[in-house]
CSV table of C-alpha atoms and ligand atoms in Angstrom, one decimal:
chain,number,residue,atom,x,y,z
A,1,MET,CA,1.2,-3.7,19.7
A,2,SER,CA,-0.3,-1.5,16.7
A,3,LEU,CA,1.6,-1.1,13.1
A,4,PHE,CA,2.1,2.2,12.0
A,5,ASP,CA,4.7,2.4,9.6
A,6,ILE,CA,7.0,-0.2,8.0
A,7,SER,CA,10.0,2.0,9.0
A,8,ASP,CA,9.5,0.7,12.3
A,9,VAL,CA,9.6,-2.9,11.1
A,10,SER,CA,12.6,-5.0,11.3
A,11,VAL,CA,13.7,-7.0,8.6
A,12,ASP,CA,12.6,-10.3,10.2
A,13,GLU,CA,9.7,-9.0,11.6
A,14,ILE,CA,8.5,-8.2,7.8
A,15,VAL,CA,9.7,-11.6,6.8
A,16,THR,CA,7.7,-13.2,9.6
A,17,TYR,CA,4.3,-10.9,8.4
A,18,LEU,CA,5.5,-12.4,5.0
A,19,ASP,CA,6.2,-16.1,5.7
A,20,ARG,CA,2.3,-15.7,7.6
A,21,ALA,CA,0.7,-14.2,4.9
A,22,ASP,CA,1.9,-17.3,2.8
A,23,HIS,CA,0.3,-19.5,5.3
A,24,TYR,CA,-3.2,-17.8,4.9
A,25,ARG,CA,-3.1,-18.1,1.5
A,26,ASP,CA,-3.6,-21.7,2.3
A,27,HIS,CA,-5.7,-21.6,4.7
A,28,VAL,CA,-8.4,-19.4,3.8
A,29,ARG,CA,-10.6,-19.6,6.9
A,30,THR,CA,-9.9,-19.9,10.6
A,31,SER,CA,-11.2,-19.2,13.8
A,32,GLU,CA,-7.9,-17.5,15.5
A,33,LEU,CA,-9.7,-13.8,16.3
A,34,ALA,CA,-13.0,-15.5,17.3
A,35,GLU,CA,-13.5,-13.5,20.2
A,36,SER,CA,-12.3,-10.0,18.5
A,37,THR,CA,-14.3,-7.5,17.3
A,38,VAL,CA,-12.5,-5.1,14.8
A,39,ALA,CA,-13.5,-2.0,13.4
A,40,THR,CA,-12.6,-0.2,10.0
A,41,VAL,CA,-12.4,4.0,10.7
A,42,PHE,CA,-11.5,5.2,7.2
A,43,TYR,CA,-11.8,9.0,6.6
A,44,GLU,CA,-10.1,8.7,3.4
A,45,VAL,CA,-12.0,7.1,0.2
A,46,SER,CA,-11.3,3.1,-0.2
A,47,THR,CA,-11.8,0.4,-2.3
A,48,ARG,CA,-8.7,-2.4,-1.6
A,49,THR,CA,-8.1,-1.7,1.7
A,50,ARG,CA,-10.5,-1.7,3.3
A,51,LEU,CA,-12.7,-4.6,1.9
A,52,SER,CA,-9.5,-6.8,2.4
A,53,PHE,CA,-9.7,-5.8,5.9
A,54,GLU,CA,-12.5,-6.5,6.2
A,55,LEU,CA,-12.4,-9.8,4.6
A,56,ALA,CA,-9.5,-10.6,6.7
A,57,ALA,CA,-11.4,-9.7,9.8
A,58,ALA,CA,-13.8,-12.1,8.8
A,59,ARG,CA,-12.0,-14.8,7.7
A,60,LEU,CA,-10.3,-15.0,11.2
A,61,GLY,CA,-13.8,-15.1,12.3
A,62,ALA,CA,-13.8,-11.6,13.7
A,63,GLU,CA,-17.3,-9.7,14.4
A,64,VAL,CA,-16.2,-6.3,11.9
A,65,VAL,CA,-18.1,-3.0,12.1
A,66,SER,CA,-17.3,-0.5,9.7
A,67,PHE,CA,-17.3,3.5,10.0
A,68,VAL,CA,-17.9,5.8,7.0
A,69,PRO,CA,-17.7,9.4,7.9
A,70,GLU,CA,-20.4,10.5,5.4
A,71,THR,CA,-23.2,8.7,7.3
A,72,SER,CA,-21.8,9.3,10.9
A,73,SER,CA,-22.3,12.5,13.2
A,74,VAL,CA,-18.7,13.4,11.8
A,75,ALA,CA,-21.4,15.5,9.6
A,76,LYS,CA,-22.7,16.8,12.9
A,77,GLY,CA,-18.7,18.0,13.4
A,78,GLU,CA,-17.7,15.5,16.3
A,79,ILE,CA,-14.0,15.3,16.0
A,80,LEU,CA,-11.7,12.7,15.5
A,81,LYS,CA,-11.0,11.7,18.8
A,82,ASP,CA,-14.6,11.5,20.3
A,83,THR,CA,-15.7,9.7,17.2
A,84,VAL,CA,-13.0,6.9,17.7
A,85,GLN,CA,-13.2,7.2,21.4
A,86,THR,CA,-16.9,6.3,21.0
A,87,VAL,CA,-16.3,3.3,19.1
A,88,ALA,CA,-14.0,2.4,21.3
A,89,ALA,CA,-16.2,2.7,23.9
A,90,MET,CA,-18.8,0.0,22.0
A,91,GLY,CA,-16.2,-2.8,22.9
A,92,VAL,CA,-13.5,-3.0,20.1
A,93,ASP,CA,-10.3,-4.9,20.0
A,94,LEU,CA,-8.2,-3.5,17.2
A,95,LEU,CA,-8.7,-0.3,14.7
A,96,VAL,CA,-7.3,-0.3,11.1
A,97,VAL,CA,-7.4,3.8,10.6
A,98,ARG,CA,-7.0,5.6,7.2
A,99,HIS,CA,-6.7,9.6,7.5
A,100,GLU,CA,-5.6,12.0,5.6
A,101,SER,CA,-3.5,13.7,8.3
A,102,ALA,CA,-0.1,11.7,8.9
A,103,GLY,CA,0.6,10.7,12.4
A,104,SER,CA,-3.2,10.2,13.5
A,105,PRO,CA,-2.9,6.8,13.6
A,106,GLU,CA,-0.5,6.9,16.6
A,107,LYS,CA,-3.4,9.8,18.1
A,108,VAL,CA,-6.1,7.3,17.8
A,109,ALA,CA,-4.0,4.8,19.6
A,110,GLU,CA,-3.2,7.1,22.3
A,111,TRP,CA,-6.7,8.0,22.7
A,112,THR,CA,-8.1,4.8,22.9
A,113,GLY,CA,-5.9,2.2,24.1
A,114,LEU,CA,-6.6,0.2,21.6
A,115,PRO,CA,-4.1,-1.3,19.1
A,116,VAL,CA,-4.4,0.6,15.7
A,117,VAL,CA,-3.2,-0.3,12.1
A,118,ASN,CA,-2.3,2.3,10.1
A,119,GLY,CA,-4.5,1.8,6.6
A,120,GLY,CA,-3.0,4.5,5.4
A,121,ASP,CA,-2.3,8.3,6.6
A,122,GLY,CA,-1.2,11.4,4.1
A,123,ARG,CA,1.8,11.0,2.3
A,124,ARG,CA,3.4,9.3,5.4
A,125,ALA,CA,2.6,5.4,5.5
A,126,HIS,CA,0.7,2.6,4.4
A,127,PRO,CA,2.5,-0.6,5.7
A,128,THR,CA,-0.3,-3.4,4.9
A,129,GLN,CA,0.2,-2.1,0.7
A,130,THR,CA,4.2,-2.8,1.6
A,131,LEU,CA,3.9,-5.9,3.1
A,132,LEU,CA,1.4,-7.4,0.1
A,133,ASP,CA,4.4,-5.5,-2.1
A,134,LEU,CA,7.0,-7.1,-1.4
A,135,LEU,CA,4.3,-10.4,-1.2
A,136,THR,CA,3.7,-10.2,-4.3
A,137,MET,CA,7.2,-9.7,-5.4
A,138,ARG,CA,8.4,-12.8,-3.5
A,139,ARG,CA,6.1,-15.0,-4.6
A,140,HIS,CA,6.7,-14.1,-8.4
A,141,PHE,CA,10.2,-14.2,-8.1
A,142,GLY,CA,10.9,-16.7,-4.9
A,143,ARG,CA,13.0,-13.6,-3.9
A,144,LEU,CA,13.6,-10.1,-3.3
A,145,ASP,CA,17.3,-9.7,-2.6
A,146,GLY,CA,19.1,-8.7,-5.8
A,147,LEU,CA,15.5,-7.8,-6.9
A,148,SER,CA,16.0,-4.8,-9.4
A,149,VAL,CA,13.0,-1.9,-9.1
A,150,GLY,CA,12.1,0.8,-10.7
A,151,VAL,CA,10.0,2.8,-9.3
A,152,VAL,CA,8.1,5.7,-11.8
A,153,GLY,CA,6.0,8.4,-10.9
A,154,ASP,CA,4.4,10.7,-8.3
A,155,ILE,CA,6.7,10.0,-5.8
A,156,GLU,CA,7.0,13.3,-3.4
A,157,ASN,CA,3.2,12.2,-2.5
A,158,SER,CA,3.1,8.6,-2.8
A,159,ARG,CA,2.9,7.0,0.6
A,160,VAL,CA,3.2,3.9,-1.6
A,161,ALA,CA,6.6,5.0,-2.3
A,162,ARG,CA,7.9,6.0,1.1
A,163,GLY,CA,6.8,2.1,2.2
A,164,LEU,CA,9.2,0.8,-1.0
A,165,ILE,CA,12.4,3.3,-0.4
A,166,SER,CA,11.9,2.0,3.3
A,167,THR,CA,12.1,-1.7,3.0
A,168,LEU,CA,13.2,-2.8,-0.5
A,169,PRO,CA,16.9,-1.7,-0.2
A,170,ARG,CA,16.8,-3.9,3.3
A,171,MET,CA,15.9,-6.5,1.9
A,172,GLY,CA,18.3,-6.5,-1.0
A,173,ALA,CA,16.6,-5.5,-4.0
A,174,GLU,CA,18.2,-2.5,-5.9
A,175,LEU,CA,16.1,0.6,-6.3
A,176,THR,CA,15.6,3.3,-8.8
A,177,LEU,CA,13.2,6.1,-8.4
A,178,VAL,CA,12.2,8.1,-11.9
A,179,GLY,CA,10.2,10.8,-12.6
A,180,PRO,CA,9.6,14.3,-12.9
A,181,ALA,CA,12.1,16.5,-11.1
A,182,THR,CA,9.2,18.0,-9.7
A,183,PHE,CA,7.6,14.0,-8.1
A,184,VAL,CA,11.6,13.1,-7.3
A,185,PRO,CA,13.4,16.5,-5.3
A,186,GLY,CA,16.1,16.0,-3.0
A,187,LEU,CA,16.1,12.0,-2.8
A,188,GLY,CA,18.8,11.4,-4.7
A,189,ALA,CA,20.7,13.2,-1.6
A,190,GLY,CA,19.7,9.9,0.5
A,191,GLY,CA,22.0,7.5,-1.9
A,192,LEU,CA,19.2,6.4,-3.9
A,193,SER,CA,19.2,6.1,-7.5
A,194,VAL,CA,16.9,8.6,-9.3
A,195,THR,CA,16.6,9.5,-13.0
A,196,ASN,CA,14.3,11.9,-14.6
A,197,GLN,CA,14.6,9.8,-18.1
A,198,ILE,CA,12.7,6.6,-18.2
A,199,ASP,CA,13.8,5.4,-22.0
A,200,ALA,CA,17.3,5.0,-20.1
A,201,VAL,CA,16.4,2.6,-17.6
A,202,LEU,CA,13.3,0.7,-18.3
A,203,SER,CA,15.1,-2.5,-19.9
A,204,GLU,CA,17.2,-2.5,-16.5
A,205,PHE,CA,14.2,-3.4,-14.1
A,206,ASP,CA,12.9,-6.8,-12.9
A,207,VAL,CA,10.0,-5.0,-11.5
A,208,VAL,CA,8.3,-1.7,-12.9
A,209,TYR,CA,5.9,-0.2,-10.2
A,210,LEU,CA,4.4,2.5,-11.5
A,211,LEU,CA,2.5,5.1,-9.0
A,212,ARG,CA,-0.7,6.7,-9.1
A,213,VAL,CA,-0.4,10.6,-9.7
A,214,GLN,CA,-1.6,12.0,-6.0
A,215,LYS,CA,-4.1,14.4,-7.4
A,216,GLU,CA,-5.6,14.7,-4.3
A,217,ARG,CA,-2.5,15.9,-2.6
A,218,GLY,CA,-1.5,18.5,-5.5
A,219,GLY,CA,0.2,15.8,-7.6
A,220,SER,CA,-1.7,17.3,-10.7
A,221,SER,CA,0.2,20.7,-10.1
A,222,GLY,CA,3.5,19.0,-10.8
A,223,TYR,CA,2.8,18.0,-14.7
A,224,PRO,CA,1.7,20.3,-17.3
A,225,SER,CA,-1.4,17.7,-18.5
A,226,ASP,CA,-2.0,14.1,-18.2
A,227,ALA,CA,-1.0,13.7,-21.4
A,228,GLU,CA,2.0,15.7,-21.2
A,229,TYR,CA,2.9,13.0,-18.3
A,230,HIS,CA,1.6,10.2,-20.6
A,231,SER,CA,3.5,10.9,-23.3
A,232,ARG,CA,6.6,11.8,-20.8
A,233,PHE,CA,6.7,8.7,-18.4
A,234,GLY,CA,3.5,6.7,-19.2
A,235,LEU,CA,3.9,2.8,-19.4
A,236,THR,CA,2.8,2.6,-23.0
A,237,SER,CA,3.1,-0.3,-25.1
A,238,LYS,CA,6.2,0.9,-27.1
A,239,ARG,CA,7.7,1.7,-23.3
A,240,GLU,CA,6.7,-1.8,-22.5
A,241,SER,CA,8.9,-3.3,-25.5
A,242,GLN,CA,12.0,-2.0,-23.6
A,243,MET,CA,11.2,-4.1,-20.5
A,244,LYS,CA,13.5,-7.6,-20.2
A,245,GLY,CA,11.4,-10.8,-20.8
A,246,GLY,CA,10.6,-11.6,-17.4
A,247,ALA,CA,9.8,-8.5,-16.1
A,248,VAL,CA,6.8,-7.0,-14.5
A,249,VAL,CA,4.4,-4.5,-13.5
A,250,MET,CA,3.1,-3.3,-10.5
A,251,HIS,CA,0.7,-0.9,-9.2
A,252,ALA,CA,-1.3,-0.4,-5.9
A,253,GLY,CA,-4.3,1.2,-7.4
A,254,PRO,CA,-6.6,3.1,-7.9
A,255,MET,CA,-5.3,3.2,-11.4
A,256,ASN,CA,-5.3,6.4,-14.0
A,257,ARG,CA,-5.8,4.5,-17.1
A,258,GLY,CA,-4.0,6.8,-19.9
A,259,VAL,CA,-2.2,9.1,-17.3
A,260,GLU,CA,0.8,6.8,-16.2
A,261,ILE,CA,0.0,3.6,-17.4
A,262,SER,CA,-1.3,2.3,-20.7
A,263,ASP,CA,-5.0,-0.2,-21.3
A,264,PRO,CA,-2.6,-2.8,-22.7
A,265,ILE,CA,0.0,-2.6,-20.2
A,266,ALA,CA,-2.9,-2.6,-17.4
A,267,ASP,CA,-4.6,-5.6,-18.8
A,268,GLY,CA,-1.5,-7.3,-20.1
A,269,ASP,CA,0.3,-10.6,-19.2
A,270,ARG,CA,3.2,-8.4,-17.5
A,271,SER,CA,0.7,-7.5,-15.2
A,272,LEU,CA,0.5,-8.4,-11.1
A,273,ILE,CA,-2.0,-5.5,-10.3
A,274,LEU,CA,-4.8,-8.4,-9.7
A,275,GLU,CA,-2.4,-10.4,-7.3
A,276,GLN,CA,-1.3,-7.2,-5.1
A,277,VAL,CA,-5.6,-6.8,-4.4
A,278,SER,CA,-5.3,-10.8,-4.2
A,279,ASN,CA,-2.6,-10.8,-1.7
A,280,GLY,CA,-3.8,-8.0,-0.2
A,281,VAL,CA,-6.3,-10.2,2.1
A,282,PRO,CA,-3.4,-12.9,3.5
A,283,VAL,CA,-1.3,-10.0,4.5
A,284,ARG,CA,-4.3,-8.4,6.4
A,285,MET,CA,-4.8,-11.7,8.6
A,286,ALA,CA,-0.7,-11.6,9.0
A,287,VAL,CA,-1.0,-8.5,10.3
A,288,MET,CA,-4.2,-8.5,12.4
A,289,THR,CA,-2.8,-11.5,14.1
A,290,GLY,CA,0.4,-10.8,14.8
A,291,VAL,CA,-0.4,-7.3,15.8
A,292,LEU,CA,-3.6,-8.9,18.7
A,293,GLY,CA,-1.4,-12.0,19.0
A,294,ALA,CA,-3.4,-14.4,17.8
A,295,ALA,CA,-0.8,-16.2,15.5
A,296,GLN,CA,-1.1,-20.1,16.1
B,1,CP,N1,-4.0,0.4,-3.4
B,1,CP,C1,-5.2,1.2,-2.0
B,1,CP,O1,-4.8,1.7,-1.0
B,1,CP,O2,-6.0,1.4,-2.6
B,1,CP,P1,-7.6,2.0,-1.9
B,1,CP,O3,-7.4,3.2,-1.9
B,1,CP,O4,-8.7,1.4,-3.1
B,1,CP,O5,-7.5,1.2,-0.5
Protein backbone atom coordinates (compact mmCIF):
# COMPACT_ATOMS: atom_id res chain seq x y z
CA MET A 1 0.00 0.00 0.00
CA SER A 2 1.15 3.54 -0.77
CA LEU A 3 -0.11 7.02 0.15
CA PHE A 4 -0.18 9.26 -2.91
CA ASP A 5 -3.03 11.74 -2.41
CA ILE A 6 -5.33 12.45 0.54
CA SER A 7 -8.28 12.55 -1.86
CA ASP A 8 -7.85 8.75 -2.19
CA VAL A 9 -8.23 8.32 1.59
CA SER A 10 -11.67 7.79 3.13
CA VAL A 11 -12.97 9.69 6.15
CA ASP A 12 -12.71 6.51 8.26
CA GLU A 13 -9.09 6.03 7.19
CA ILE A 14 -8.30 9.69 7.95
CA VAL A 15 -9.78 9.31 11.45
CA THR A 16 -7.71 6.15 11.97
CA TYR A 17 -4.52 8.01 10.96
CA LEU A 18 -5.36 10.88 13.34
CA ASP A 19 -6.12 8.48 16.21
CA ARG A 20 -2.86 6.63 15.56
CA ALA A 21 -0.96 9.92 15.50
CA ASP A 22 -2.48 10.83 18.86
CA HIS A 23 -1.24 7.46 20.10
CA TYR A 24 2.31 8.21 18.92
CA ARG A 25 2.33 11.55 20.72
CA ASP A 26 2.25 9.44 23.90
CA HIS A 27 4.49 6.65 22.58
CA VAL A 28 7.43 8.57 21.24
CA ARG A 29 9.76 5.61 20.71
CA THR A 30 8.75 2.12 19.57
CA SER A 31 10.35 -0.77 17.70
CA GLU A 32 7.50 -1.38 15.24
CA LEU A 33 9.73 -0.79 12.21
CA ALA A 34 12.90 -2.33 13.67
CA GLU A 35 13.14 -4.71 10.71
CA SER A 36 12.52 -2.00 8.09
CA THR A 37 14.57 0.46 6.05
CA VAL A 38 13.08 3.80 4.98
CA ALA A 39 14.66 6.00 2.29
CA THR A 40 13.76 9.66 1.82
CA VAL A 41 14.18 10.75 -1.80
CA PHE A 42 13.58 14.50 -2.02
CA TYR A 43 14.11 16.28 -5.33
CA GLU A 44 12.68 19.52 -3.90
CA VAL A 45 13.99 21.35 -0.87
CA SER A 46 12.43 20.64 2.50
CA THR A 47 13.05 21.23 6.18
CA ARG A 48 9.92 20.03 7.98
CA THR A 49 8.78 17.13 5.85
CA ARG A 50 12.09 15.39 5.27
CA LEU A 51 13.40 15.78 8.80
CA SER A 52 10.12 14.74 10.41
CA PHE A 53 9.85 11.63 8.21
CA GLU A 54 13.42 10.72 9.15
CA LEU A 55 12.79 11.37 12.86
CA ALA A 56 9.53 9.43 12.71
CA ALA A 57 11.22 6.45 11.04
CA ALA A 58 14.06 6.51 13.58
CA ARG A 59 11.60 6.69 16.48
CA LEU A 60 9.88 3.58 15.09
CA GLY A 61 13.23 1.78 15.15
CA ALA A 62 13.74 1.79 11.36
CA GLU A 63 17.02 2.16 9.52
CA VAL A 64 16.89 5.48 7.62
CA VAL A 65 18.81 6.64 4.57
CA SER A 66 18.50 10.05 2.97
CA PHE A 67 19.04 10.61 -0.74
CA VAL A 68 20.13 14.16 -1.67
CA PRO A 69 20.10 14.84 -5.45
CA GLU A 70 22.69 17.61 -5.36
CA THR A 71 25.41 15.31 -3.97
CA SER A 72 24.33 12.20 -5.90
CA SER A 73 24.80 10.82 -9.39
CA VAL A 74 21.84 12.92 -10.49
CA ALA A 75 24.59 15.51 -11.00
CA LYS A 76 26.05 13.12 -13.62
CA GLY A 77 22.73 12.91 -15.44
CA GLU A 78 21.09 9.87 -13.82
CA ILE A 79 17.33 9.93 -14.39
CA LEU A 80 14.63 9.46 -11.72
CA LYS A 81 13.74 5.91 -12.78
CA ASP A 82 17.35 4.68 -12.59
CA THR A 83 17.93 6.51 -9.33
CA VAL A 84 14.96 5.08 -7.45
CA GLN A 85 15.56 1.58 -8.85
CA THR A 86 19.14 1.87 -7.59
CA VAL A 87 18.00 2.91 -4.11
CA ALA A 88 15.44 0.10 -4.08
CA ALA A 89 18.05 -2.47 -5.12
CA MET A 90 19.96 -1.81 -1.90
CA GLY A 91 17.14 -3.35 0.13
CA VAL A 92 14.69 -0.63 1.07
CA ASP A 93 11.14 -1.27 2.35
CA LEU A 94 9.56 2.18 1.96
CA LEU A 95 10.32 5.28 -0.13
CA VAL A 96 9.24 8.78 0.83
CA VAL A 97 9.35 10.90 -2.32
CA ARG A 98 9.16 14.63 -2.99
CA HIS A 99 9.35 15.77 -6.60
CA GLU A 100 8.31 18.79 -8.62
CA SER A 101 6.29 16.69 -11.09
CA ALA A 102 2.73 15.79 -10.13
CA GLY A 103 2.22 12.03 -10.31
CA SER A 104 5.88 11.12 -9.85
CA PRO A 105 5.22 9.12 -6.61
CA GLU A 106 3.00 6.73 -8.58
CA LYS A 107 5.72 6.31 -11.20
CA VAL A 108 8.29 5.59 -8.47
CA ALA A 109 6.00 2.92 -6.97
CA GLU A 110 5.53 1.39 -10.44
CA TRP A 111 9.27 1.36 -11.22
CA THR A 112 10.38 -0.03 -7.85
CA GLY A 113 7.46 -2.19 -6.71
CA LEU A 114 7.84 -0.55 -3.28
CA PRO A 115 5.28 1.29 -1.15
CA VAL A 116 5.70 5.04 -1.57
CA VAL A 117 4.56 7.92 0.61
CA ASN A 118 4.19 11.20 -1.22
CA GLY A 119 6.14 13.95 0.50
CA GLY A 120 4.79 16.54 -1.95
CA ASP A 121 4.49 16.40 -5.74
CA GLY A 122 4.28 19.70 -7.58
CA ARG A 123 1.01 21.52 -7.04
CA ARG A 124 -0.93 18.30 -6.58
CA ALA A 125 -0.71 16.68 -3.16
CA HIS A 126 1.05 16.63 0.22
CA PRO A 127 -1.04 14.11 2.14
CA THR A 128 0.92 14.00 5.39
CA GLN A 129 0.75 17.81 5.58
CA THR A 130 -3.03 17.55 5.35
CA LEU A 131 -3.13 14.94 8.11
CA LEU A 132 -0.96 17.03 10.44
CA ASP A 133 -3.13 20.07 9.71
CA LEU A 134 -6.27 18.12 10.58
CA LEU A 135 -4.64 16.68 13.71
CA THR A 136 -3.60 20.16 14.86
CA MET A 137 -7.13 21.52 14.42
CA ARG A 138 -8.72 18.47 16.05
CA ARG A 139 -6.39 18.59 19.05
CA HIS A 140 -6.90 22.33 19.55
CA PHE A 141 -10.67 22.46 19.17
CA GLY A 142 -11.51 18.86 20.07
CA ARG A 143 -13.38 18.46 16.79
CA LEU A 144 -13.34 19.20 13.08
CA ASP A 145 -17.09 19.06 12.56
CA GLY A 146 -18.55 22.57 12.41
CA LEU A 147 -15.24 24.44 12.39
CA SER A 148 -15.11 27.47 10.12
CA VAL A 149 -11.81 27.55 8.24
CA GLY A 150 -10.58 30.32 5.95
CA VAL A 151 -7.74 29.38 3.62
CA VAL A 152 -6.04 32.56 2.49
CA GLY A 153 -3.57 33.15 -0.32
CA ASP A 154 -2.04 31.34 -3.27
CA ILE A 155 -4.60 28.56 -3.55
CA GLU A 156 -3.99 28.00 -7.25
CA ASN A 157 -0.38 26.91 -6.78
CA SER A 158 -0.73 25.16 -3.40
CA ARG A 159 -0.76 21.42 -2.76
CA VAL A 160 -1.42 22.31 0.90
CA ALA A 161 -4.65 24.05 -0.11
CA ARG A 162 -5.70 21.13 -2.32
CA GLY A 163 -5.39 18.81 0.67
CA LEU A 164 -7.55 21.07 2.84
CA ILE A 165 -10.13 21.46 0.07
CA SER A 166 -10.27 17.69 -0.35
CA THR A 167 -10.73 16.88 3.34
CA LEU A 168 -12.22 19.68 5.44
CA PRO A 169 -15.71 19.56 3.87
CA ARG A 170 -15.69 15.75 4.21
CA MET A 171 -14.81 16.12 7.91
CA GLY A 172 -17.77 18.48 8.43
CA ALA A 173 -15.88 21.78 8.48
CA GLU A 174 -16.97 24.91 6.59
CA LEU A 175 -14.32 26.06 4.16
CA THR A 176 -13.89 29.52 2.63
CA LEU A 177 -11.17 30.33 0.10
CA VAL A 178 -9.78 33.86 0.22
CA GLY A 179 -7.32 35.47 -2.17
CA PRO A 180 -6.73 37.58 -5.25
CA ALA A 181 -8.74 36.42 -8.27
CA THR A 182 -5.48 35.26 -9.87
CA PHE A 183 -5.00 32.77 -7.01
CA VAL A 184 -8.52 31.30 -6.89
CA PRO A 185 -9.62 31.05 -10.55
CA GLY A 186 -12.71 28.98 -11.14
CA LEU A 187 -12.78 27.45 -7.69
CA GLY A 188 -16.20 28.87 -6.86
CA ALA A 189 -17.67 26.68 -9.58
CA GLY A 190 -17.12 23.61 -7.39
CA GLY A 191 -19.60 24.86 -4.79
CA LEU A 192 -16.86 26.25 -2.55
CA SER A 193 -17.23 29.60 -0.88
CA VAL A 194 -14.75 32.03 -2.46
CA THR A 195 -14.06 35.68 -1.79
CA ASN A 196 -11.46 38.32 -2.63
CA GLN A 197 -12.49 40.46 0.38
CA ILE A 198 -10.50 39.24 3.37
CA ASP A 199 -11.70 42.00 5.68
CA ALA A 200 -15.32 41.03 5.08
CA VAL A 201 -14.88 37.46 6.31
CA LEU A 202 -12.00 37.30 8.84
CA SER A 203 -14.33 37.57 11.83
CA GLU A 204 -16.15 34.38 10.78
CA PHE A 205 -13.26 31.95 11.04
CA ASP A 206 -12.12 29.63 13.84
CA VAL A 207 -8.99 28.93 11.80
CA VAL A 208 -7.21 31.35 9.48
CA TYR A 209 -4.92 29.15 7.38
CA LEU A 210 -2.34 31.28 5.56
CA LEU A 211 -0.64 30.04 2.42
CA ARG A 212 2.82 30.97 1.25
CA VAL A 213 2.94 32.62 -2.15
CA GLN A 214 4.53 29.84 -4.22
CA LYS A 215 7.10 31.94 -6.04
CA GLU A 216 8.89 28.83 -7.32
CA ARG A 217 5.65 27.79 -9.09
CA GLY A 218 4.99 31.19 -10.63
CA GLY A 219 2.88 32.57 -7.78
CA SER A 220 4.55 35.97 -7.82
CA SER A 221 2.99 36.67 -11.24
CA GLY A 222 -0.40 36.75 -9.49
CA TYR A 223 0.09 40.09 -7.69
CA PRO A 224 2.03 43.32 -8.25
CA SER A 225 4.52 43.22 -5.33
CA ASP A 226 5.11 41.70 -1.90
CA ALA A 227 4.17 45.02 -0.30
CA GLU A 228 0.91 45.17 -2.25
CA TYR A 229 0.06 41.58 -1.32
CA HIS A 230 0.80 42.26 2.35
CA SER A 231 -1.37 45.34 2.28
CA ARG A 232 -4.34 43.60 0.62
CA PHE A 233 -4.17 40.06 2.03
CA GLY A 234 -1.43 39.84 4.68
CA LEU A 235 -2.43 38.98 8.23
CA THR A 236 -1.35 42.11 10.09
CA SER A 237 -2.04 43.06 13.71
CA LYS A 238 -4.84 45.33 12.49
CA ARG A 239 -6.49 42.46 10.66
CA GLU A 240 -5.87 40.09 13.55
CA SER A 241 -7.94 42.38 15.76
CA GLN A 242 -10.96 41.46 13.60
CA MET A 243 -10.59 37.75 14.38
CA LYS A 244 -12.91 36.27 16.93
CA GLY A 245 -11.75 35.29 20.40
CA GLY A 246 -10.26 31.79 20.38
CA ALA A 247 -9.58 31.80 16.65
CA VAL A 248 -6.16 30.52 15.61
CA VAL A 249 -3.63 31.04 12.82
CA MET A 250 -2.04 28.18 10.90
CA HIS A 251 0.61 27.99 8.17
CA ALA A 252 2.36 24.97 6.67
CA GLY A 253 5.69 26.80 6.50
CA PRO A 254 8.05 28.04 5.40
CA MET A 255 6.56 31.48 6.02
CA ASN A 256 7.23 34.62 4.01
CA ARG A 257 7.24 37.05 6.92
CA GLY A 258 6.08 40.46 5.79
CA VAL A 259 4.14 39.00 2.85
CA GLU A 260 1.27 36.69 3.93
CA ILE A 261 2.00 37.08 7.66
CA SER A 262 3.51 39.75 9.89
CA ASP A 263 5.98 39.05 12.68
CA PRO A 264 3.59 39.71 15.61
CA ILE A 265 1.11 37.18 14.20
CA ALA A 266 3.73 34.55 13.34
CA ASP A 267 5.10 34.76 16.89
CA GLY A 268 1.82 35.55 18.63
CA ASP A 269 -0.57 33.69 20.93
CA ARG A 270 -2.94 32.64 18.15
CA SER A 271 -0.23 30.86 16.17
CA LEU A 272 -0.36 27.05 15.98
CA ILE A 273 2.47 27.00 13.44
CA LEU A 274 5.04 25.23 15.60
CA GLU A 275 2.33 22.92 16.94
CA GLN A 276 1.78 21.86 13.30
CA VAL A 277 5.48 21.07 13.02
CA SER A 278 5.40 19.03 16.24
CA ASN A 279 2.39 17.06 15.04
CA GLY A 280 4.23 16.18 11.83
CA VAL A 281 6.33 13.55 13.55
CA PRO A 282 3.53 11.41 15.09
CA VAL A 283 1.48 11.79 11.90
CA ARG A 284 4.36 10.38 9.85
CA MET A 285 4.83 7.58 12.37
CA ALA A 286 1.15 6.71 11.90
CA VAL A 287 1.43 6.85 8.12
CA MET A 288 4.57 4.73 7.84
CA THR A 289 3.30 2.01 10.19
CA GLY A 290 -0.04 2.08 8.39
CA VAL A 291 1.50 1.83 4.94
CA LEU A 292 3.83 -0.98 6.00
CA GLY A 293 1.06 -2.78 7.89
CA ALA A 294 3.12 -2.60 11.07
CA ALA A 295 0.70 -0.69 13.34
CA GLN A 296 0.26 -2.54 16.64
N1 LIG B 1 5.29 22.26 5.02
C1 LIG B 1 6.34 21.77 4.31
O1 LIG B 1 6.19 20.92 3.43
O2 LIG B 1 7.56 22.29 4.67
P1 LIG B 1 8.95 21.85 4.04
O3 LIG B 1 8.97 22.31 2.61
O4 LIG B 1 9.99 22.53 4.90
O5 LIG B 1 9.05 20.35 4.13
